[in-house]
Coordinates of C-alpha atoms in Angstrom, one line a residue:
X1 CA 8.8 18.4 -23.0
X2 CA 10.3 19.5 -19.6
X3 CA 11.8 17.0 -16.5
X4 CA 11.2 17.6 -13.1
X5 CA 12.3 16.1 -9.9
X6 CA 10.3 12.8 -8.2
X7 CA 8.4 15.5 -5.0
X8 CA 7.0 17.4 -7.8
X9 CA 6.2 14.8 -10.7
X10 CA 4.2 12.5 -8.1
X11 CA 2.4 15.6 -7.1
X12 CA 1.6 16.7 -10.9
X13 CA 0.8 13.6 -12.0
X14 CA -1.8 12.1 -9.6
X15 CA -4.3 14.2 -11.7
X16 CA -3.3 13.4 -14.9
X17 CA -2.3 10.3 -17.3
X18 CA 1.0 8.8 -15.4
X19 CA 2.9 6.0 -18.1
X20 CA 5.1 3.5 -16.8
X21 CA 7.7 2.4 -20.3
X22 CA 9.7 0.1 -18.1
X23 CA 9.2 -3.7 -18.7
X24 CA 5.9 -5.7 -17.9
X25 CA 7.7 -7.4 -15.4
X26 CA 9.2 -4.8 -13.9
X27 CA 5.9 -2.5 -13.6
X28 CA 4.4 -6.1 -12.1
X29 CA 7.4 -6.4 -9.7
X30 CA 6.6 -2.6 -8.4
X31 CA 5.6 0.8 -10.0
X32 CA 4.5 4.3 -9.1
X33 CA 0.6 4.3 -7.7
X34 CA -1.8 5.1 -10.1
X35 CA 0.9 4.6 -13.0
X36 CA -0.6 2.8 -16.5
X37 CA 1.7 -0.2 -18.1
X38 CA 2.9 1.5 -21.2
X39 CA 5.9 -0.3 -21.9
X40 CA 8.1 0.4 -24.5
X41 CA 9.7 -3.0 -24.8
X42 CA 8.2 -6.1 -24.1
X43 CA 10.7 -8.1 -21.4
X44 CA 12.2 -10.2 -24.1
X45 CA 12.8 -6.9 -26.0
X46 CA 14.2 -5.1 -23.3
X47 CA 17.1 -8.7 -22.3
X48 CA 18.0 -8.4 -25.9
X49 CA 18.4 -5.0 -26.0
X50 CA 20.6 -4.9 -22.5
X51 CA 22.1 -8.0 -23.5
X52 CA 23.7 -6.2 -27.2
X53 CA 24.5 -3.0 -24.6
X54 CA 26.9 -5.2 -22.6
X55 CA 28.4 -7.3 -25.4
X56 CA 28.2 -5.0 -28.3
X57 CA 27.9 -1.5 -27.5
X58 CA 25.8 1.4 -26.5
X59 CA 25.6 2.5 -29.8
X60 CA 24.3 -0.7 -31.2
X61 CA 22.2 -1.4 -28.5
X62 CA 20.3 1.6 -29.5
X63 CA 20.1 0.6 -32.8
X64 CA 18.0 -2.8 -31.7
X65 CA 15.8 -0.7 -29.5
X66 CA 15.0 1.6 -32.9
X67 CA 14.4 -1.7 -34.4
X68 CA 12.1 -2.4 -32.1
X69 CA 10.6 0.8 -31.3
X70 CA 10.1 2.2 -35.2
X71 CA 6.7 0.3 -35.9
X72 CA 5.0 0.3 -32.7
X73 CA 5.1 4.4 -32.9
X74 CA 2.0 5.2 -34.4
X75 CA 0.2 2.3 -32.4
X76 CA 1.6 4.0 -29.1
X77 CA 0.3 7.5 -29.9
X78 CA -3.1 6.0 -30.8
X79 CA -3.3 4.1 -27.3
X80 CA -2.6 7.4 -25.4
X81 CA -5.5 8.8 -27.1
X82 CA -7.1 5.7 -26.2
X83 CA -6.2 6.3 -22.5
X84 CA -7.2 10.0 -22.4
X85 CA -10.6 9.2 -23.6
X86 CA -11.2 6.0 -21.8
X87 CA -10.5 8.2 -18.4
X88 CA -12.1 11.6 -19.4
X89 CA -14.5 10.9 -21.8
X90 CA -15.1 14.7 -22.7
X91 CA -11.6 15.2 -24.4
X92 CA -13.4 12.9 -27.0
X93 CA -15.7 15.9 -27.6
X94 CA -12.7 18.7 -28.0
X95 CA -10.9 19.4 -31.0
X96 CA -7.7 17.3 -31.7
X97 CA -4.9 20.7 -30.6
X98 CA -7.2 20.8 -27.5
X99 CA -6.7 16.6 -27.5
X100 CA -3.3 16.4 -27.8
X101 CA -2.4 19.0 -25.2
X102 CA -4.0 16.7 -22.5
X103 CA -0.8 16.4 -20.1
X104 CA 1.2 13.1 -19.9
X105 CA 3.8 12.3 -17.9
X106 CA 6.4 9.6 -18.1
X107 CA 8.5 7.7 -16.3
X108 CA 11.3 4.5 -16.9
X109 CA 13.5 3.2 -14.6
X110 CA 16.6 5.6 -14.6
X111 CA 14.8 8.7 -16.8
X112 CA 17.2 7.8 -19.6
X113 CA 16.5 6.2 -22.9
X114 CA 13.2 4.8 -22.5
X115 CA 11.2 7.4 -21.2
X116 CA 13.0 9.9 -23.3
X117 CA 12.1 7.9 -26.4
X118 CA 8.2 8.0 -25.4
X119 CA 8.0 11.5 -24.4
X120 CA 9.7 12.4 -27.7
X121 CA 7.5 10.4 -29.6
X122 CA 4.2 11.8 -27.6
X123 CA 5.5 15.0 -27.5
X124 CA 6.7 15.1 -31.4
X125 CA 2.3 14.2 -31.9
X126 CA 1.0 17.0 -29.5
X127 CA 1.1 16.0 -26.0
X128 CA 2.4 18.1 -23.1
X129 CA 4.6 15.8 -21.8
X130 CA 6.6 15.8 -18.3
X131 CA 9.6 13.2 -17.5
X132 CA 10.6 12.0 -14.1
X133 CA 14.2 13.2 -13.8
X134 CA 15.9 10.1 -12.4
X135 CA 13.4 7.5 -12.9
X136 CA 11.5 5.0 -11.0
X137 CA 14.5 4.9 -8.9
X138 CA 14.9 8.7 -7.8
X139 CA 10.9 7.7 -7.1
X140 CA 12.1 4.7 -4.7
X141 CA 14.3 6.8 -2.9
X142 CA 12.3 9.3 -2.4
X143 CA 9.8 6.6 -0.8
X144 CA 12.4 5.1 1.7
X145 CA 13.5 8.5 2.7
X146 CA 9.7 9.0 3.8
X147 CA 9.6 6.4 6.6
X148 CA 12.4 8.5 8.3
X149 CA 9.5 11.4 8.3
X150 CA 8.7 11.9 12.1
X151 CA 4.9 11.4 11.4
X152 CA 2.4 12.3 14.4
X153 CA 0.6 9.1 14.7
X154 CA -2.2 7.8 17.1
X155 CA -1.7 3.6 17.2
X156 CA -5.7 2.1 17.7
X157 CA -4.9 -1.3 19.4
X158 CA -7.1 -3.9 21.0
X159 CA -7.5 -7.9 21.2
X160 CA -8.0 -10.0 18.4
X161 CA -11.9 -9.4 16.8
X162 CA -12.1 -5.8 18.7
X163 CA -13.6 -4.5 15.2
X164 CA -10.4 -2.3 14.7
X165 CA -10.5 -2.1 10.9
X166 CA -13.8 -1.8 10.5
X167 CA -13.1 1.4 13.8
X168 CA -10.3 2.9 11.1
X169 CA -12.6 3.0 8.5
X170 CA -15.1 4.8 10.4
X171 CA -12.9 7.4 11.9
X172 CA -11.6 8.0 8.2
X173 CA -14.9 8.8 7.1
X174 CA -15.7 11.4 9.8
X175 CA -12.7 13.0 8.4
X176 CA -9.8 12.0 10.1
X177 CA -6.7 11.1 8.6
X178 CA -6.2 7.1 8.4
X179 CA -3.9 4.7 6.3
X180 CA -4.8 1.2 6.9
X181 CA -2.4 -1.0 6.6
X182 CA -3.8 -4.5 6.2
X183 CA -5.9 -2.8 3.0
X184 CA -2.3 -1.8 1.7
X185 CA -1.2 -5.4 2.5
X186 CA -4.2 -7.1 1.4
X187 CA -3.4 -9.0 4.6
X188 CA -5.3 -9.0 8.0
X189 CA -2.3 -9.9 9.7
X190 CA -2.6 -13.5 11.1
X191 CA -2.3 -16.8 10.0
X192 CA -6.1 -16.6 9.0
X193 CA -5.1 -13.2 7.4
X194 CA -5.0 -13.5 3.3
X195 CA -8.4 -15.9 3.2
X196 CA -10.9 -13.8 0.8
X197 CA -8.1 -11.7 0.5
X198 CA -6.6 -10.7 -2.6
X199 CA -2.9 -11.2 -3.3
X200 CA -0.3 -9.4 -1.4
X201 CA 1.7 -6.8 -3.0
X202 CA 5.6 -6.9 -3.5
X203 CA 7.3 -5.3 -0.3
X204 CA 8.5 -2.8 -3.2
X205 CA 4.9 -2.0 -4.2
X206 CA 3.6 -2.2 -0.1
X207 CA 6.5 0.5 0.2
X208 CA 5.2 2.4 -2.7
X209 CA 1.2 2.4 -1.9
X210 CA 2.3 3.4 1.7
X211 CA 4.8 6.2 1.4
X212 CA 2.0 7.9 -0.9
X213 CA -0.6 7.2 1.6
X214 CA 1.6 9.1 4.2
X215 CA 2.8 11.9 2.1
X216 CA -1.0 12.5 0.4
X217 CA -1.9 12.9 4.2
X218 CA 1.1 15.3 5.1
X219 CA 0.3 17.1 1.7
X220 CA -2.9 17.6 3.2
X221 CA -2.9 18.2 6.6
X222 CA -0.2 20.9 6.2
X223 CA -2.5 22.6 3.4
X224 CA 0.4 22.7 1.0
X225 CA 0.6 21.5 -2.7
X226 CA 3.2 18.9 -2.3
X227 CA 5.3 16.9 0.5
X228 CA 7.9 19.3 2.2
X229 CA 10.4 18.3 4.5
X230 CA 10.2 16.7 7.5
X231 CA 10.5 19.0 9.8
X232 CA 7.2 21.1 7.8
X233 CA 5.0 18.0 8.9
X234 CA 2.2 19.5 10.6
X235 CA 0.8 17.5 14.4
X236 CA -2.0 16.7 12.8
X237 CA -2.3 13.2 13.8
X238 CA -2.3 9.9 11.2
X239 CA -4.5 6.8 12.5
X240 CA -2.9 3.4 12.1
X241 CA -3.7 0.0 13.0
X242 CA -1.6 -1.9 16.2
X243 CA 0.4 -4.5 13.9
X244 CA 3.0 -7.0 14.6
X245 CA 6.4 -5.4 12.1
X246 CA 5.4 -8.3 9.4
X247 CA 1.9 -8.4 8.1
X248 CA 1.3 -11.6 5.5
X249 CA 4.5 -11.8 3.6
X250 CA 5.1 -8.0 3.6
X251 CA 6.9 -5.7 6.3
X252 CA 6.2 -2.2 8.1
X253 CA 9.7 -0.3 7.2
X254 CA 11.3 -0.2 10.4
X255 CA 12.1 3.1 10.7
X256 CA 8.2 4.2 10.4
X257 CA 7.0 0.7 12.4
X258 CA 10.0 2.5 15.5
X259 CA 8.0 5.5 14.9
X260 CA 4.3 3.4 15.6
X261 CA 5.9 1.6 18.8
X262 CA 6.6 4.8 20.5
X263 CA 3.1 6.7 19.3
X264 CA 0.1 6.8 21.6
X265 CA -1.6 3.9 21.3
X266 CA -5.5 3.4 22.1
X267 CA -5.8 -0.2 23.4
X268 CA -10.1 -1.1 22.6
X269 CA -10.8 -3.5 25.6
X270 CA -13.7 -5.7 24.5
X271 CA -14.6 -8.8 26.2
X272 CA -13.5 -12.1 25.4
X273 CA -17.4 -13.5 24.7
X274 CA -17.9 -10.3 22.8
X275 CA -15.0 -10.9 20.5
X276 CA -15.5 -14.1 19.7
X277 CA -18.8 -13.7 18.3
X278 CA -17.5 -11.0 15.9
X279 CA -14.8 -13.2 15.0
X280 CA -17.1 -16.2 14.1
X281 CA -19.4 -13.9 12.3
X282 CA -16.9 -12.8 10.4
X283 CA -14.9 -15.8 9.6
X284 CA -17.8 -19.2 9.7
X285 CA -18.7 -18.3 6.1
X286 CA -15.2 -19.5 4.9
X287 CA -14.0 -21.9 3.4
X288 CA -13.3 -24.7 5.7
X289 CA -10.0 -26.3 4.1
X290 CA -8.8 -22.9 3.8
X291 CA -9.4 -22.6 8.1
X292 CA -7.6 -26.3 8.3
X293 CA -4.7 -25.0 6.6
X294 CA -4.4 -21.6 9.2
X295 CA -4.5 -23.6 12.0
X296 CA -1.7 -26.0 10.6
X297 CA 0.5 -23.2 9.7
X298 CA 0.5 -21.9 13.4
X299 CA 0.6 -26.0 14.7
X300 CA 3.7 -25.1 16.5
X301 CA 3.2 -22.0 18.2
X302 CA -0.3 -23.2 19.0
X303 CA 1.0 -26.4 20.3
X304 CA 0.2 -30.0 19.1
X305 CA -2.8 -30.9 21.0
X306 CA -4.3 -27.7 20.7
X307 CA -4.2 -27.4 17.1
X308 CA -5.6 -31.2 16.9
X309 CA -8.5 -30.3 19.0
X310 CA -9.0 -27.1 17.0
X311 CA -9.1 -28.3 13.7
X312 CA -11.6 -31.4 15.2
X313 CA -13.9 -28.8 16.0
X314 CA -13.7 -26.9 12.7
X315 CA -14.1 -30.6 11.0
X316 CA -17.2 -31.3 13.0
X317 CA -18.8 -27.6 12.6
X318 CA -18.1 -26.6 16.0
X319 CA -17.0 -23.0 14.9
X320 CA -17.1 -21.1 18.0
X321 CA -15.6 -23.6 20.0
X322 CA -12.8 -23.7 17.4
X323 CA -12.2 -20.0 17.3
X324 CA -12.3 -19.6 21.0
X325 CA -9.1 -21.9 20.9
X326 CA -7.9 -19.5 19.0
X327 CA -8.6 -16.6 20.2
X328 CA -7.2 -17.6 23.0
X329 CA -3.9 -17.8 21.8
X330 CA -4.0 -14.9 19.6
X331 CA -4.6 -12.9 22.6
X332 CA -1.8 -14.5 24.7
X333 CA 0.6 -13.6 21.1
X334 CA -1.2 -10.1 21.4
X335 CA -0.9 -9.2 24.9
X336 CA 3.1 -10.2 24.9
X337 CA 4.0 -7.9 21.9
X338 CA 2.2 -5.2 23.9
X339 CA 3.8 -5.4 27.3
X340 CA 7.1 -5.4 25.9
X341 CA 6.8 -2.4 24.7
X342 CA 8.7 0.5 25.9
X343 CA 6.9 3.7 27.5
X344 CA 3.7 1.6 28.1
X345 CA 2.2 3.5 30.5
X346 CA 2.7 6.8 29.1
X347 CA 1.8 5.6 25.8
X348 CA -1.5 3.8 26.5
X349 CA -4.9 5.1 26.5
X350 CA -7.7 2.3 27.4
X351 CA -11.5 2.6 26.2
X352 CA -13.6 0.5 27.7
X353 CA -16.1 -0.7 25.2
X354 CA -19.1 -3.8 26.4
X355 CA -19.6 -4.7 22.5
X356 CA -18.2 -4.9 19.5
X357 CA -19.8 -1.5 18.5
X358 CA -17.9 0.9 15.7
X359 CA -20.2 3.8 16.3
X360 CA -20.1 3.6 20.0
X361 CA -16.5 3.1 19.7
X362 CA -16.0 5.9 17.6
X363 CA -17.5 8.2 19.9
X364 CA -15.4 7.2 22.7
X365 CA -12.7 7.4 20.8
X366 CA -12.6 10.7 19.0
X367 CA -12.6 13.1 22.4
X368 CA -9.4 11.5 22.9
X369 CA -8.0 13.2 19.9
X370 CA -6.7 16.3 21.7
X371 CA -3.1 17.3 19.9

């Protein structure tokens, strides 16, 4: 059994089986990307346990966590065998030494106790475990270090309906490095934005899937095993989506959202007509009370009569006429955000584009990719 420190573990481990032992409800608040719940007390468990620690004593809160712990042992080995065989099904076919020396690595939420516990347990049955020296939390501040990172980033901006995610996704696979950041969010950003969405993340676990996004992407660009320091980030350029700081009920870290609004940013100028249609396309399959409710939520900003006559149209099927409205006044939101931006002119790179077109698009944009 051996501890390492968080740059190196989350490097390790994105290969192998990565254990969570904290809580449920702490792995559900926020965890490690990629980790499995493996916890070794349930949440009423673990207040009992903490509770006895701060009224009693150490020593007797250990006691009640050996209570706990003692016959769940042999059911936890046999559900990391599980795991291992669920995820590569040829260990099945190996002998049981070759089995149990299937890596593992661990992680709780200060590397004390907890994760000491399971990796002597696992590593008592055969495993090759690894611990996360300083927990979960050496893991968080490794993450909120990384939005400090002076990332090279090109900013692809544009209207309301321009196509923009659906742009990312294409740039990413012709190879070029992308993090999208409504995916992370599971958000597309306006009031419309979480319909047919699944739920947001925390902001802990939106921090979490992020910061891995950007060091994966470092990791690779610079050819190196693991994320280095800042000033080793190569200029290979990192794609991101033009957002507004908050996106849904989640927020870009300001340090790396300062780092966006002074990027290059490539503004896709489609026309109005153009844009609308992709919008209605995309959003006239929906479920009407779910539109109503978007348009309330922005009554205010949209202004009273407005918002009356937008949601009349939705009500009598008018889509386009009711999106047009809106549209409208996304634009208007859009358009101030970007002129009050500092460095405009040197920052901003227009393409022209007569449709909504991602492979057109795409073409226009990639000769602008020049480091």
């Amino acid at each position: 059994m051996r501890r390492i420190q968080a740059k190196e573990f989350l490097q390790e481990s994105r290969i192998a089986l990565l254990l969570d032992v904290r809580s449920p409800a702490e792995y559900n608040h926020a965890h490690i990307p990629g980790a499995v719940s493996f916890p070794l007390f349930t949440d009423e468990e673990r207040k009992v346990v903490g509770t006895t620690y701060k009224r009693v004593s150490r020593e007797a809160a250990i006691k009640t966590g050996l209570d706990y712990f003692g016959p769940k042992m042999r059911g936890m080995v046999e559900s990391v065998e599980q795991l291992i065989v669920e995820r590569w099904p040829q260990a099945a076919a190996k002998t049981n030494n070759e089995q149990q020396s299937t890596k593992v690595y661990v992680y709780c939420w200060r590397g004390g106790m907890r994760s000491g516990a399971v990796a002597w347990l696992l590593n008592l049955y055969g495993f090759n475990v690894t611990v996360l020296a300083g927990g979960y939390k050496a893991f968080r501040n490794l993450v909120l270090k990384s939005f400090e990172q002076p990332y090279a980033l090109k900013v692809l901006g544009g209207y309301t309906g321009s196509g923009k995610t659906e742009l990312l996704h294409q740039l990413k696979e012709q190879g070029e490095s992308v993090v999208d950041l409504e995916g992370l969010a599971s958000h597309k950003g306006s009031a419309f934005g979480n319909i047919n969405m699944p739920p947001q993340p925390t902001q802990e676990m939106f921090e979490n899937l992020l910061s891995c996004e950007l060091q994966d992407l470092s990791c690779k660009q610079s050819g190196k095993e693991r994320a280095d320091e800042p000033e080793d980030i190569t200029p290979n350029f990192i794609w991101l989506e033009d957002e507004s700081q908050r996106i849904g009920s989640v927020n870009i870290p300001h340090a790396l959202w300062q780092t966006m609004r002074q990027s290059p940013l490539y503004f896709v100028d489609v026309p109005f007509e153009e844009r609308l249609k992709h919008i209605v396309e995309e959003y006239s399959q929906c479920d009407k009370e779910k539109l109503a409710a978007a348009i309330e939520r922005i009554k205010k900003r949209l202004g009273g009569l407005e918002a009356k006559t937008a949601a009349q149209l939705l009500e009598e099927g008018k889509i386009e006429d009711c999106f047009a409205i809106l549209l409208r006044y996304y634009d208007k939101q859009y358009s101030k955000g970007l002129h009050g931006r500092e460095n405009l002119p040197s920052l901003l790179t227009k393409i022209e584009c007569e449709t909504v077109s991602v492979e057109n698009t795409t073409n226009l944009l990639r000769p602008q990719q020049t480091v």
